[in-house]
Structures are given as C-alpha cells and as structure tokens.
Coordinates of C-alpha atoms in Angstrom, one line a residue:
Chain G
X3 CA -33.0 -4.0 -21.3
X4 CA -29.7 -4.9 -19.6
X5 CA -27.7 -2.4 -17.6
X6 CA -24.3 -3.6 -16.3
X7 CA -22.6 -2.1 -13.2
X8 CA -18.9 -2.3 -13.6
X9 CA -15.6 -0.8 -12.2
X10 CA -12.0 -1.5 -12.8
X11 CA -11.1 -1.3 -9.1
X12 CA -12.8 -3.5 -6.6
X13 CA -14.7 -2.2 -3.6
X14 CA -15.8 1.1 -5.2
X15 CA -19.5 0.3 -4.7
X16 CA -20.7 -1.7 -7.6
X17 CA -22.9 -3.9 -5.5
X18 CA -24.2 -0.9 -3.5
X19 CA -25.2 0.8 -6.8
X20 CA -26.6 -2.4 -8.4
X21 CA -28.9 -3.2 -5.4
X22 CA -30.0 0.5 -5.1
X23 CA -31.0 0.5 -8.8
X24 CA -32.9 -2.8 -8.6
X25 CA -34.7 -1.7 -5.4
X26 CA -35.6 1.7 -6.9
X27 CA -36.7 0.2 -10.3
X28 CA -39.2 -2.2 -8.7
X29 CA -41.0 0.9 -7.3
X30 CA -41.3 2.5 -10.8
X31 CA -44.4 1.8 -12.9
X32 CA -42.2 1.9 -16.1
X33 CA -40.8 -1.5 -15.3
X34 CA -44.2 -3.1 -14.4
X35 CA -42.4 -4.8 -11.6
X36 CA -40.3 -6.9 -14.0
X37 CA -36.9 -6.3 -12.5
X38 CA -34.1 -8.8 -12.3
X39 CA -30.8 -8.4 -10.5
X40 CA -28.1 -10.7 -11.9
X41 CA -24.9 -11.1 -9.9
X42 CA -22.1 -12.0 -12.3
X43 CA -19.3 -11.3 -9.8
X44 CA -19.1 -15.1 -9.5
X45 CA -15.8 -15.2 -7.6
X46 CA -17.3 -13.1 -4.8
X47 CA -21.0 -12.7 -5.3
X48 CA -22.4 -10.4 -2.6
X49 CA -25.6 -8.8 -4.0
X50 CA -27.7 -11.4 -2.1
X51 CA -26.4 -10.0 1.2
X52 CA -28.3 -6.7 0.5
X53 CA -31.4 -8.4 -0.9
X54 CA -32.4 -10.4 2.2
X55 CA -35.8 -9.4 3.4
X56 CA -34.6 -10.1 7.0
X57 CA -32.3 -7.1 6.9
X58 CA -35.3 -4.8 6.7
X59 CA -36.4 -6.0 10.1
X60 CA -33.2 -5.2 11.8
X61 CA -32.9 -1.6 10.5
X62 CA -33.3 0.9 13.3
X63 CA -32.6 -1.6 16.0
X64 CA -29.5 -1.7 18.1
X65 CA -28.5 -5.1 16.6
X66 CA -27.7 -3.2 13.4
X67 CA -25.0 -5.3 12.0
X68 CA -26.0 -8.7 13.4
X69 CA -23.1 -10.9 12.7
X70 CA -25.2 -13.7 11.4
X71 CA -25.1 -13.3 7.6
X72 CA -28.4 -12.4 5.9
X73 CA -29.5 -15.8 4.7
X74 CA -31.5 -15.9 1.6
X75 CA -33.9 -18.6 0.6
X76 CA -33.0 -19.8 -2.9
X77 CA -35.9 -21.2 -4.8
X78 CA -33.8 -22.9 -7.4
X79 CA -30.2 -24.0 -7.6
X80 CA -28.5 -25.5 -10.5
X81 CA -25.0 -27.0 -10.8
X82 CA -23.1 -25.8 -13.8
X83 CA -20.5 -28.1 -15.4
X84 CA -17.9 -27.8 -18.1
X85 CA -17.6 -30.7 -20.5
X86 CA -14.2 -32.4 -20.3
X87 CA -12.8 -35.5 -21.9
X88 CA -12.7 -38.8 -20.1
X89 CA -10.7 -41.7 -21.5
X90 CA -12.1 -45.1 -22.3
X91 CA -8.8 -46.9 -21.8
X92 CA -9.7 -50.1 -23.7
X93 CA -10.4 -48.1 -26.8
X94 CA -7.4 -45.7 -26.7
X95 CA -4.4 -46.5 -29.0
X96 CA -2.3 -43.7 -27.5
X97 CA -1.9 -42.0 -30.9
X98 CA -1.6 -38.6 -29.3
X99 CA -4.0 -36.8 -31.6
X100 CA -6.0 -35.4 -28.7
X101 CA -2.8 -34.2 -27.0
X102 CA -1.6 -32.5 -30.2
X103 CA -4.8 -30.6 -30.8
X104 CA -5.2 -29.5 -27.2
X105 CA -3.9 -25.9 -26.9
X106 CA -4.3 -25.9 -23.1
X107 CA -2.0 -28.8 -22.1
X108 CA -5.0 -30.7 -20.6
X109 CA -3.9 -34.1 -22.1
X110 CA -0.6 -35.9 -21.9
X111 CA 0.2 -39.1 -23.7
X112 CA 3.4 -41.0 -22.7
X113 CA 4.0 -44.4 -24.2
X114 CA 1.0 -46.5 -23.1
X115 CA -0.3 -43.9 -20.6
X116 CA -2.8 -41.1 -21.2
X117 CA -3.5 -38.5 -18.6
X118 CA -6.2 -35.9 -18.6
X119 CA -6.0 -32.7 -16.5
X120 CA -9.6 -31.7 -16.4
X121 CA -8.9 -28.4 -14.6
X122 CA -6.9 -27.2 -17.6
X123 CA -9.6 -27.9 -20.1
X124 CA -11.5 -25.1 -21.9
X125 CA -14.2 -27.3 -23.3
X126 CA -13.3 -26.6 -26.9
X127 CA -14.3 -30.2 -27.8
X128 CA -11.3 -30.5 -30.2
X129 CA -10.1 -33.7 -28.7
X130 CA -13.4 -35.4 -29.2
X131 CA -13.4 -34.4 -32.8
X132 CA -9.9 -35.8 -33.6
X133 CA -10.2 -39.1 -31.7
X134 CA -10.7 -41.8 -34.4
X135 CA -11.0 -44.5 -31.8
X136 CA -14.0 -43.0 -30.1
X137 CA -12.0 -43.4 -26.9
X138 CA -13.1 -40.2 -25.3
X139 CA -16.5 -39.7 -23.6
X140 CA -18.0 -36.6 -22.2
X141 CA -17.1 -36.1 -18.5
X142 CA -17.8 -33.0 -16.5
X143 CA -16.1 -30.6 -14.2
X144 CA -18.2 -28.6 -11.7
X145 CA -17.8 -24.9 -12.3
X146 CA -20.2 -23.6 -9.7
X147 CA -23.8 -23.0 -9.1
X148 CA -26.5 -20.7 -10.4
X149 CA -29.1 -19.8 -7.9
X150 CA -32.4 -18.0 -8.3
X151 CA -35.0 -16.5 -6.0
X152 CA -37.6 -13.8 -5.9
X153 CA -37.1 -11.3 -3.1
X154 CA -38.4 -7.7 -2.5
X155 CA -40.3 -8.0 -5.8
X156 CA -37.1 -8.7 -7.7
X157 CA -35.9 -11.8 -9.5
X158 CA -32.4 -12.4 -8.1
X159 CA -30.0 -14.6 -10.0
X160 CA -26.4 -15.3 -8.9
X161 CA -23.5 -17.4 -10.0
X162 CA -21.1 -18.7 -7.4
X163 CA -17.8 -20.1 -8.6
X164 CA -16.7 -23.3 -6.9
X165 CA -13.7 -22.6 -4.6
X166 CA -10.7 -24.0 -6.4
X167 CA -12.1 -23.5 -9.9
X168 CA -10.0 -21.1 -12.0
X169 CA -12.3 -20.3 -14.9
X170 CA -15.0 -17.7 -14.1
X171 CA -16.0 -17.0 -17.7
X172 CA -17.9 -20.2 -18.6
X173 CA -20.0 -19.8 -15.5
X174 CA -20.7 -16.1 -16.4
X175 CA -21.7 -17.2 -19.9
X176 CA -24.1 -19.7 -18.4
X177 CA -25.8 -16.9 -16.3
X178 CA -25.9 -14.7 -19.4
X179 CA -27.7 -17.4 -21.4
X180 CA -30.4 -17.6 -18.7
X181 CA -31.2 -13.9 -18.7
X182 CA -34.5 -12.8 -20.3
X183 CA -34.5 -11.0 -23.6
X184 CA -37.9 -9.4 -23.2
X185 CA -38.7 -6.0 -21.7
X186 CA -37.5 -7.1 -18.2
X187 CA -35.1 -4.6 -16.7
X188 CA -31.9 -6.6 -15.9
X189 CA -29.4 -5.0 -13.6
X190 CA -26.1 -6.9 -13.8
X191 CA -23.5 -6.7 -11.1
X192 CA -20.2 -7.2 -12.9
X193 CA -16.8 -8.5 -11.6
X194 CA -14.0 -6.1 -11.0
X195 CA -11.0 -5.8 -13.4
X196 CA -10.7 -5.5 -17.2
X197 CA -10.1 -9.0 -18.4
X198 CA -12.2 -11.9 -19.8
X199 CA -14.7 -12.2 -16.9
X200 CA -15.6 -8.5 -17.4
X201 CA -15.8 -8.8 -21.2
X202 CA -18.1 -11.8 -20.9
X203 CA -20.3 -9.9 -18.4
X204 CA -20.6 -6.7 -20.5
X205 CA -21.0 -8.3 -23.9
X206 CA -24.6 -7.8 -25.1
X207 CA -25.6 -5.2 -22.4
X208 CA -27.3 -2.0 -23.5
X209 CA -25.8 0.4 -21.1
X210 CA -23.0 0.4 -18.5
X211 CA -22.6 2.3 -15.3
X212 CA -19.0 2.6 -14.1
X213 CA -18.7 3.1 -10.4
X214 CA -15.5 4.8 -9.1
X215 CA -14.2 6.8 -6.2
X216 CA -12.2 10.0 -6.3
X217 CA -8.8 8.6 -5.4
X218 CA -5.7 7.9 -7.6
X219 CA -6.6 4.1 -7.6
X220 CA -10.2 4.7 -8.5
X221 CA -9.2 7.1 -11.3
X222 CA -6.6 4.9 -12.8
X223 CA -8.9 1.8 -12.9
X224 CA -11.8 3.9 -14.2
X225 CA -9.7 4.8 -17.3
X226 CA -8.8 1.2 -17.9
X227 CA -12.4 0.1 -17.5
X228 CA -13.6 2.9 -19.9
X229 CA -11.2 1.5 -22.5
X230 CA -12.9 -1.9 -22.3
X231 CA -16.3 -0.4 -22.6
X232 CA -15.3 1.7 -25.6
X233 CA -13.9 -1.5 -27.4
X234 CA -17.3 -3.1 -26.8
X235 CA -19.1 0.1 -28.0
X236 CA -21.5 0.2 -25.0
X237 CA -22.9 3.6 -24.0
X238 CA -21.9 4.4 -20.4
X239 CA -22.0 6.9 -17.5
X240 CA -20.1 7.2 -14.3
X241 CA -21.2 7.2 -10.6
X242 CA -18.7 8.7 -8.2
X243 CA -19.0 7.1 -4.8
X244 CA -17.4 8.4 -1.6
X245 CA -17.3 11.9 -3.1
X246 CA -15.7 14.7 -1.1
X247 CA -12.0 13.5 -0.9
X248 CA -10.9 16.7 -2.7
X249 CA -9.2 14.7 -5.4
X250 CA -10.4 16.3 -8.6
X251 CA -8.9 14.3 -11.4
X252 CA -11.8 12.0 -11.9
X253 CA -14.2 14.9 -12.5
X254 CA -11.9 16.7 -14.8
X255 CA -11.3 13.6 -16.9
X256 CA -15.1 12.9 -17.2
X257 CA -15.6 16.5 -18.3
X258 CA -12.8 16.4 -20.8
X259 CA -14.0 13.0 -22.3
X260 CA -17.6 14.2 -22.3
X261 CA -18.7 11.3 -20.0
X262 CA -21.9 11.8 -18.0
X263 CA -21.5 11.8 -14.2
X264 CA -24.9 10.3 -13.3
X265 CA -24.6 10.7 -9.6
X266 CA -22.2 11.5 -6.7
X267 CA -22.7 9.6 -3.5
X268 CA -21.1 11.7 -0.7
X269 CA -18.7 10.0 1.7
X270 CA -20.8 9.3 4.8
X271 CA -19.7 7.0 7.6
X272 CA -23.3 6.1 8.2
X273 CA -23.5 4.7 4.7
X274 CA -20.3 2.6 5.3
X275 CA -21.8 1.3 8.6
X276 CA -25.0 0.3 6.9
X277 CA -23.1 -1.4 4.1
X278 CA -21.1 -3.3 6.8
X279 CA -24.4 -4.6 8.2
X280 CA -25.7 -5.6 4.9
X281 CA -28.3 -2.8 4.7
X282 CA -29.1 -1.5 1.2
X283 CA -28.0 2.1 0.4
X284 CA -31.5 3.4 -0.2
X285 CA -32.7 2.1 3.1
X286 CA -29.8 3.9 4.9
X287 CA -30.3 7.0 2.7
X288 CA -33.9 7.0 1.4
X289 CA -33.2 10.5 0.0
X290 CA -31.1 8.9 -2.7
X291 CA -33.9 6.7 -4.1
X292 CA -35.2 9.6 -6.3
X293 CA -31.8 10.0 -7.9
X294 CA -31.5 6.3 -8.7
X295 CA -35.1 6.4 -10.2
X296 CA -34.1 9.4 -12.4
X297 CA -31.0 7.6 -13.5
X298 CA -33.0 4.7 -14.7
X299 CA -35.6 6.8 -16.4
X300 CA -33.0 8.8 -18.2
X301 CA -31.2 5.7 -19.4
X302 CA -34.4 4.2 -20.7
X303 CA -35.3 7.4 -22.5
X304 CA -31.9 7.7 -24.1
X305 CA -32.0 4.1 -25.2
X306 CA -35.4 4.6 -26.8
X307 CA -34.1 7.7 -28.4
X308 CA -31.1 5.7 -29.7
X309 CA -33.3 3.0 -31.1
X310 CA -35.9 5.3 -32.7
Chain M
X26 CA 15.9 -19.3 2.9
X27 CA 14.0 -17.1 0.4
X28 CA 10.3 -16.6 1.3
X29 CA 7.3 -15.3 -0.7
X30 CA 4.6 -13.3 1.0
X31 CA 1.3 -12.8 -0.9
X32 CA -1.3 -10.2 -0.1
X33 CA -4.8 -11.2 -1.0
X34 CA -8.3 -9.9 -0.1
X35 CA -11.0 -11.8 -1.9
X36 CA -13.2 -8.6 -1.9
X37 CA -11.8 -5.6 -3.7
X38 CA -11.3 -2.3 -2.0
X39 CA -10.3 -3.5 1.5
X40 CA -6.9 -1.8 1.3
X41 CA -4.8 -4.6 -0.1
X42 CA -2.6 -2.4 -2.3
X43 CA -2.2 0.3 0.4
X44 CA -1.1 -2.3 2.9
X45 CA 1.3 -3.9 0.4
X46 CA 2.8 -0.5 -0.2
X47 CA 3.2 0.0 3.5
X48 CA 4.9 -3.4 3.8
X49 CA 7.2 -2.5 0.9
X50 CA 8.2 0.5 2.9
X51 CA 8.6 -1.4 6.2
X52 CA 10.3 -4.6 5.1
X53 CA 14.1 -4.6 5.1
X54 CA 15.8 -3.7 1.8
X55 CA 16.4 -7.4 0.9
X56 CA 13.3 -7.9 -1.2
X57 CA 11.7 -7.9 -4.6
X58 CA 8.3 -6.4 -5.1
X59 CA 5.9 -8.1 -7.5
X60 CA 2.5 -6.7 -8.6
X61 CA 0.3 -9.6 -9.6
X62 CA -3.0 -7.6 -9.7
X63 CA -2.4 -7.6 -13.4
X64 CA -5.7 -6.3 -14.8
X65 CA -6.2 -3.3 -12.6
X66 CA -2.8 -2.8 -11.0
X67 CA -2.4 0.2 -8.8
X68 CA 0.8 -0.4 -6.8
X69 CA 2.9 1.5 -9.3
X70 CA 0.9 4.7 -8.5
X71 CA 2.5 4.6 -5.0
X72 CA 5.9 3.1 -5.8
X73 CA 6.5 5.2 -8.9
X74 CA 8.7 2.6 -10.6
X75 CA 11.6 3.7 -12.9
X76 CA 11.3 1.2 -15.7
X77 CA 14.6 -0.6 -16.5
X78 CA 13.3 -3.0 -19.1
X79 CA 10.0 -3.3 -21.0
X80 CA 8.9 -6.6 -22.5
X81 CA 6.0 -7.9 -24.5
X82 CA 3.7 -10.4 -22.9
X83 CA 2.9 -12.8 -25.8
X84 CA 0.5 -15.6 -24.7
X85 CA -1.9 -17.9 -26.5
X86 CA -3.0 -17.6 -30.0
X87 CA -5.9 -16.2 -31.9
X88 CA -7.6 -17.5 -35.1
X89 CA -7.6 -15.4 -38.2
X90 CA -9.6 -16.1 -41.3
X91 CA -8.3 -15.2 -44.8
X92 CA -11.4 -13.7 -46.3
X93 CA -10.4 -14.5 -49.8
X94 CA -10.2 -18.2 -49.0
X95 CA -13.4 -18.5 -47.0
X96 CA -16.2 -20.4 -48.8
X97 CA -18.9 -19.4 -46.3
X98 CA -19.5 -23.1 -45.5
X99 CA -20.2 -22.3 -41.9
X100 CA -18.2 -25.1 -40.4
X101 CA -16.1 -22.9 -38.1
X102 CA -19.1 -21.2 -36.7
X103 CA -20.7 -24.6 -36.0
X104 CA -17.8 -26.0 -34.2
X105 CA -16.6 -22.9 -32.2
X106 CA -17.6 -23.4 -28.6
X107 CA -16.9 -19.7 -27.7
X108 CA -19.3 -17.9 -30.1
X109 CA -16.2 -16.3 -31.6
X110 CA -17.1 -16.6 -35.2
X111 CA -19.1 -13.8 -36.8
X112 CA -20.5 -14.0 -40.3
X113 CA -21.4 -11.2 -42.7
X114 CA -24.4 -11.0 -45.1
X115 CA -22.7 -13.4 -47.5
X116 CA -21.8 -15.9 -44.8
X117 CA -18.1 -15.0 -44.9
X118 CA -16.6 -15.7 -41.5
X119 CA -14.4 -13.5 -39.3
X120 CA -13.1 -14.0 -35.8
X121 CA -14.1 -11.9 -32.8
X122 CA -10.7 -11.7 -31.1
X123 CA -12.2 -10.9 -27.7
X124 CA -14.2 -14.1 -27.7
X125 CA -11.6 -16.4 -29.3
X126 CA -9.8 -18.6 -26.7
X127 CA -7.2 -19.9 -29.2
X128 CA -8.3 -23.6 -29.2
X129 CA -7.4 -23.9 -32.9
X130 CA -10.2 -26.3 -33.6
X131 CA -11.6 -24.1 -36.4
X132 CA -8.2 -23.9 -38.0
X133 CA -7.8 -27.7 -37.9
X134 CA -11.3 -28.4 -39.4
X135 CA -11.7 -25.6 -41.9
X136 CA -12.3 -27.4 -45.2
X137 CA -10.9 -24.5 -47.2
X138 CA -7.8 -24.2 -44.9
X139 CA -8.6 -20.5 -44.6
X140 CA -7.8 -20.2 -40.9
X141 CA -4.5 -19.8 -39.3
X142 CA -3.5 -19.2 -35.7
X143 CA -1.4 -16.2 -34.6
X144 CA 0.3 -15.4 -31.3
X145 CA -1.4 -12.7 -29.2
X146 CA 0.4 -9.8 -27.7
X147 CA -1.7 -9.5 -24.6
X148 CA 0.3 -6.9 -22.6
X149 CA 3.6 -5.8 -21.3
X150 CA 5.8 -6.5 -18.3
X151 CA 8.4 -4.5 -16.7
X152 CA 11.5 -4.7 -14.5
X153 CA 11.8 -1.5 -12.5
X154 CA 13.5 0.2 -9.6
X155 CA 11.6 1.8 -6.8
X156 CA 12.6 3.7 -3.7
X157 CA 11.8 0.5 -1.8
X158 CA 13.7 -1.9 -4.1
X159 CA 13.4 -3.7 -7.4
X160 CA 9.9 -4.3 -8.7
X161 CA 8.3 -6.6 -11.4
X162 CA 5.0 -5.4 -12.7
X163 CA 2.9 -5.5 -15.8
X164 CA 0.1 -4.1 -17.8
X165 CA -2.5 -6.5 -19.3
X166 CA -4.2 -4.8 -22.3
X167 CA -7.8 -4.1 -21.6
X168 CA -10.1 -7.0 -22.5
X169 CA -7.3 -9.5 -22.9
X170 CA -7.2 -13.1 -21.6
X171 CA -4.4 -15.1 -20.0
X172 CA -4.3 -13.0 -16.8
X173 CA -3.3 -16.2 -14.9
X174 CA -0.3 -16.7 -17.3
X175 CA 0.8 -13.1 -16.8
X176 CA 0.6 -13.6 -13.0
X177 CA 2.8 -16.7 -13.4
X178 CA 5.3 -14.8 -15.6
X179 CA 5.5 -11.8 -13.2
X180 CA 6.1 -14.3 -10.3
X181 CA 8.7 -16.2 -12.2
X182 CA 10.5 -13.0 -13.1
X183 CA 10.4 -11.9 -9.5
X184 CA 11.9 -15.2 -8.3
X185 CA 14.6 -15.0 -11.0
X186 CA 15.4 -11.4 -9.8
X187 CA 15.5 -12.5 -6.2
X188 CA 17.9 -15.3 -7.1
X189 CA 20.2 -13.0 -9.1
X190 CA 20.2 -10.3 -6.5
X191 CA 20.2 -12.7 -3.5
X192 CA 17.0 -11.2 -2.0
X193 CA 15.4 -12.9 0.9
X194 CA 11.8 -11.8 0.4
X195 CA 9.4 -11.6 -2.5
X196 CA 6.5 -9.3 -1.6
X197 CA 3.5 -10.0 -3.9
X198 CA 0.4 -7.8 -4.3
X199 CA -2.3 -10.3 -5.4
X200 CA -5.5 -9.9 -7.5
X201 CA -9.0 -9.8 -6.0
X202 CA -11.4 -12.7 -6.2
X203 CA -10.6 -16.4 -6.1
X204 CA -10.4 -17.3 -9.8
X205 CA -7.6 -18.0 -12.3
X206 CA -5.2 -15.1 -11.5
X207 CA -5.5 -15.7 -7.7
X208 CA -4.9 -19.4 -8.1
X209 CA -1.8 -18.6 -10.2
X210 CA -0.5 -16.2 -7.5
X211 CA -1.0 -18.6 -4.7
X212 CA 1.3 -21.2 -6.3
X213 CA 4.7 -20.9 -4.6
X214 CA 3.6 -18.6 -1.8
X215 CA 4.9 -19.3 1.7
X216 CA 2.4 -17.2 3.5
X217 CA -0.8 -15.4 2.5
X218 CA -1.8 -12.2 4.3
X219 CA -5.6 -11.7 3.7
X220 CA -6.7 -8.1 4.1
X221 CA -10.4 -7.9 5.0
X222 CA -12.9 -5.5 6.5
X223 CA -15.7 -6.0 9.1
X224 CA -18.6 -6.1 6.6
X225 CA -21.0 -8.8 5.6
X226 CA -19.3 -8.9 2.2
X227 CA -15.9 -8.9 3.8
X228 CA -16.7 -12.0 5.9
X229 CA -18.4 -13.8 3.0
X230 CA -15.4 -13.2 0.7
X231 CA -12.9 -14.0 3.5
X232 CA -14.5 -17.4 3.9
X233 CA -14.0 -18.1 0.2
X234 CA -10.4 -17.0 0.1
X235 CA -9.6 -19.1 3.2
X236 CA -11.3 -22.0 1.4
X237 CA -8.8 -21.4 -1.4
X238 CA -5.7 -21.1 0.8
X239 CA -6.8 -24.3 2.7
X240 CA -7.4 -26.1 -0.6
X241 CA -3.8 -25.3 -1.7
X242 CA -2.4 -25.9 1.8
X243 CA -0.8 -22.4 2.1
X244 CA -0.7 -20.9 5.6
X245 CA -2.7 -17.7 6.0
X246 CA -3.0 -14.7 8.4
X247 CA -5.6 -12.1 8.5
X248 CA -5.4 -8.3 8.7
X249 CA -8.7 -6.6 9.6
X250 CA -8.7 -3.2 8.1
X251 CA -11.3 -0.5 9.0
X252 CA -11.8 -2.6 12.1
X253 CA -14.0 0.0 13.9
X254 CA -16.6 0.2 11.1
X255 CA -18.8 -2.4 12.7
X256 CA -18.1 -3.9 16.1
X257 CA -20.3 -7.0 15.7
X258 CA -18.9 -7.8 12.3
X259 CA -15.4 -7.3 13.6
X260 CA -16.1 -9.9 16.3
X261 CA -17.7 -12.2 13.8
X262 CA -14.5 -12.1 11.7
X263 CA -12.3 -12.6 14.8
X264 CA -14.4 -15.6 15.8
X265 CA -14.3 -17.0 12.3
X266 CA -10.5 -16.8 12.3
X267 CA -10.2 -18.4 15.8
X268 CA -12.5 -21.2 14.8
X269 CA -10.5 -21.9 11.7
X270 CA -7.1 -21.7 13.4
X271 CA -6.0 -18.5 11.5
X272 CA -4.2 -15.8 13.3
X273 CA -5.6 -12.3 13.1
X274 CA -2.3 -10.4 13.2
X275 CA -3.6 -6.8 13.0
X276 CA -6.7 -4.7 13.4
X277 CA -6.4 -1.3 11.8
X278 CA -8.9 1.4 12.6
X279 CA -10.6 3.4 9.7
X280 CA -8.1 6.1 8.9
X281 CA -8.3 9.0 6.4
X282 CA -4.5 8.7 6.3
X283 CA -4.8 5.8 3.7
X284 CA -6.5 8.1 1.2
X285 CA -4.3 11.1 2.0
X286 CA -1.2 8.9 1.4
X287 CA -2.6 7.6 -1.9
X288 CA -3.3 11.1 -3.1
X289 CA 0.3 12.1 -2.2
X290 CA 1.7 9.0 -3.9
X291 CA 3.1 7.7 -0.6
X292 CA 2.9 4.6 1.5
X293 CA 0.7 5.4 4.6
X294 CA 3.7 4.6 6.8
X295 CA 5.7 7.3 5.0
X296 CA 3.4 10.0 6.3
X297 CA 4.7 12.0 9.2
X298 CA 2.0 11.7 11.7
X299 CA 0.0 8.6 10.8
X300 CA -1.7 6.8 13.7
X301 CA -1.7 3.5 11.8
X302 CA 2.1 3.3 11.3
X303 CA 2.7 1.6 14.6
X304 CA 0.1 -1.0 14.0
X305 CA 1.5 -1.7 10.6
X306 CA 5.0 -2.0 12.0
X307 CA 3.9 -4.5 14.6
X308 CA 2.1 -6.4 11.8
X309 CA 5.3 -6.5 9.8
X310 CA 7.3 -7.8 12.8
X311 CA 4.8 -10.6 13.2
X312 CA 4.9 -11.5 9.5
X313 CA 8.6 -11.4 9.6
X314 CA 8.5 -13.9 12.4
X315 CA 6.0 -16.2 10.7
X316 CA 8.1 -16.2 7.5
X317 CA 11.6 -16.5 8.8
X318 CA 11.7 -17.8 12.4
X319 CA 10.9 -21.5 11.7

C-alpha cells in the first residue's frame, strides 16, 4: 500500500509527518516490519535528515542541534539518466526532420550545422524515429541519483535532483518504478506545489495525507492541492500542523467538504527546535506516536473496506 | 539602470512570501511586483491585487485521439514515452492529458492518422494594481505542466511593464525548490535573496540553492529567518555563508507577528508594533545598496 504525504504550500510539515508515520509503522505488527519511506521531493530531499540513527544518540544531550548534518550511510546509489540525442556528424545530411518533430526546441539545424541542446530534451525519442540517416545515437543527461539504505528498520529511498537540472518529473518516475507493489507499506514524501512533479508522485498511490497549517497561505494552498487529489480520485485526509493560531477557516472548510481531519499537531516551540536539530517528531513528542499508529490502522482498514 | 531582485528559499515555509510582501511595502514606489511562485502562489493574499487585465496562459500541446478513426493497432501506446496512452477493453486508445507532454510523436506515427495535437490552456495571468504598485501574477491550473514557461511569461510581462512605466525595480517572489520554475526565475535576476531558517533542512536546501545561483553566476545574499530557533544551526549557516563568500544581510528572530500579519492580510511591516520591522528596513537598505550603488 502506498500513502503519499503532500501539501500545496512548502514547509507545512510533510517530512515531519512522513517520518513520524514511517517510524510509527515499523513498530506495528500489521506491517510485519515491511515499511519503506520514499522521498520524492527530489529538489530538496530532507527525509534522510530525520532518519539518521546518529540523531537518536544526541537527544537529551546539550548538543541538541549539533551543526554537523546527520550523515546517513547509503547502501546503494544509482545515477539516473535521461536519453538524449547525440549527432553522428558524418552521417547527418542536415535534412532538419529531427528539428521539425522536436516540440521542445532541443535541436537546431542551420545550413551544414546541427546543434543539440540536451537540457531541453524530454526524451520522447521522436528524433530517433524520424532520422532516416541513422545519424543520431543515444546519449544521456544526468538527472540525479536514487539512493537506498535500511535504517531504523525502514527501507529508505530518496531521489536527489542534480543541481542545475530543470526536470524533476523523470527522476520521480524512476523512483516510482522502483517501489515495491507487494504488501509493503510505502510512505511517500511528495514535493510541494500542484504541478507535474506532484502529479507524478501522487499517481498510483492508494491514499494521500495533506499536511497544512491554520494560516491564510496554508488554507489557500490546501484547497489547490485538494483539487489535484480530486482530479486523480485518490482518497485523502488532512493533518493540521502548528494548530492553535486561532485561524478557523481550514477547519470550517474541511467540515463543509466532509474531509477527515486525521490529526492536529499543536504549535509547540519544542517541536520546532527538535525539527531544527533533525530530531524526528515522535522522538520529541512520544505521546503523538499512538495517534500516528491509529491513523495508519484506520487508513488500512478503510482501504480494505473499499477493496472488499 | 533597472534591476531585478528575486526572492528564493529552496525549502518551503521559511517565510519567503511574507518577506517579499514586506519588501514590497518598504521598497520605494518605483517598482513592479511579480509573483513567480506560480503553482502555489500566495502573495496575492497579502497584496490584494485589483485585476486590470486577465489573460489565458496557452502553452504546449496535448494529443487527442479521434475514437472513430482509431484502429486499436497499439502503435501510439508502444511509442509513447510518458505512459500517456490508455486503452479500453477493445484496444481503442485515448490520451491521459495529465501525463501527455505534447511531444507529438504519436500524432506523427499513427497509421490511421487518428491523432491531432491541440494547444493547452494551462492557466491564467493577470496585470493588477496593489497598494504597493503594479503586480504581475498568475494561476496555473492544478495538475498542469509548463510552470517554467509561465514563470518566464510572468517575468517578461513584468519587464515590459517596468519599461512602459519606467520603474527601477522588479521584485520577484520565486518558487521553492531548485527545478524548472526556479531555473526560469533566476534567468535575468540581478540579485537573489535567499530566505532560510536555522534547521538541518534549511541548511541542506540552502546549499542546493546556492549551488544553483553559483551555477548561473547570479549574486546571492542570505536572510536567516527564525534565527533564534537553534543557535548552533544559526552559527552553522552563518559559517557556511562566510565560507562561500555570501553575505548574510539579516537575521530575523522568530516572531508571531508574521502569522498575525498574514491573518490580517498585511505585510508584517505594516503592523503598528512589530519588532521585526526595523530589521527588515535595514535589510532593504542593504539590498538597495547592493542593487543600485555599483
């Protein structure tokens, strides 16, 4: 089963919730310790910061918030490439067919010169298909890396977009292809926003949790994100983080729309400080673990009910 | 000389939009405001723009299959690299618009010539007036592509407006992350102000955004928001900036005033008694210097 954690607005607590769910799930017999956390926020992947086993050691000590980042030992790292055309000059007759089919302006032909702009290429392979001279060969552009490890009893997978690479979606699709389709519980940390990277992350998931905060920005972006989820027909619930601002619109909207509020996480400076230090929420607030376990149990039950 | 100041953050939720709103309030009247956080834009919630003109954002194309002409040969499904072709029980193909990237390869190779390409209406963009000056902003429809192209469009319109109205400054609220819309927003910027926070995630994401501004050779300055959340992380970020030759031009303590201002639909500097106003004013003076005094 795949549960995606999303939000329109950034910084509402997606990663906090995703790591809390994964760390709670691994304690539950229902999941037989088959829990995966997949970080699809490839532009800024941060889940690994909260999964480092080192951070457990520094809790309770004065060095809370050691500035050295929690380093995680990756067991496996794989470079992910996009296929792009490369010209074999001696075969090219500069007919311009490849330029004409390319909808992304990745190929220019001027007289006896052909230029490829690999960073514009969407890897549709159209140019290869139309080239009658066999003058294009498969080149590659580095999109980023997919890294895997096993930590705290959880399989952790993350994608990390290469700095300077514009296209997040192909890397996200590559992560999605590597996710198990058996009874492993997969918690997916989604990117913020409402455009293609979010769609690619959410497609094919069984349930989504939208994390928001009770502020005008949080409310506005929650509504946008809910529109996306509805288009994809994925059942979802809401977690309200930093509750207690007095701004009521989010609650009223959820009630009116019949959307489940799964949990409220009260605003607590201690939680913010733990987050700053890379300490997982349920370590800072062990009393919340039961709530996360219940959320998971309820989602699993409702999914079984749905499939029955 | 006209200058463009872009506000970025890498990580979401660091206060980028609240700080952009404050700068919009503080910067002299000679400016255009552009919201380039196109797929979850929030600046309009503070600036309450009065829309002067509303325009469609048409970008890219999408394949459509004429059902009656489809012979269920499966060719389109085999060549599509984006898993955008769905087939029914009889093998008749249709296009999933969300997945289609508009490459037109299926249209070119369909033996039955049953596929045509159609322009996409992906969103809207607006020219507006606000109490802080003219604003260009947009709304990308949920689930749409081409956010980078919409960013470029908003920026081009803002530049055009600045030329027409002879404005000296273009103030741009950028998107989070480091991908396509961010890269589009960096193009043409004279200075990037990165708003970060003293958290592990904040530092990690800051490193990646600075990697990007360095890659595109655009000068950057850092504003550390919620600076008193974690002293060690604040020091680590300060050290990172020093080591990389980037000026940290402001450190703003955690302040409830940001949320209060947001709820009231105001810039934090518009609030009567807000302790952060002075820090933000000083930050604006420094930015003004960096932009215009060379």
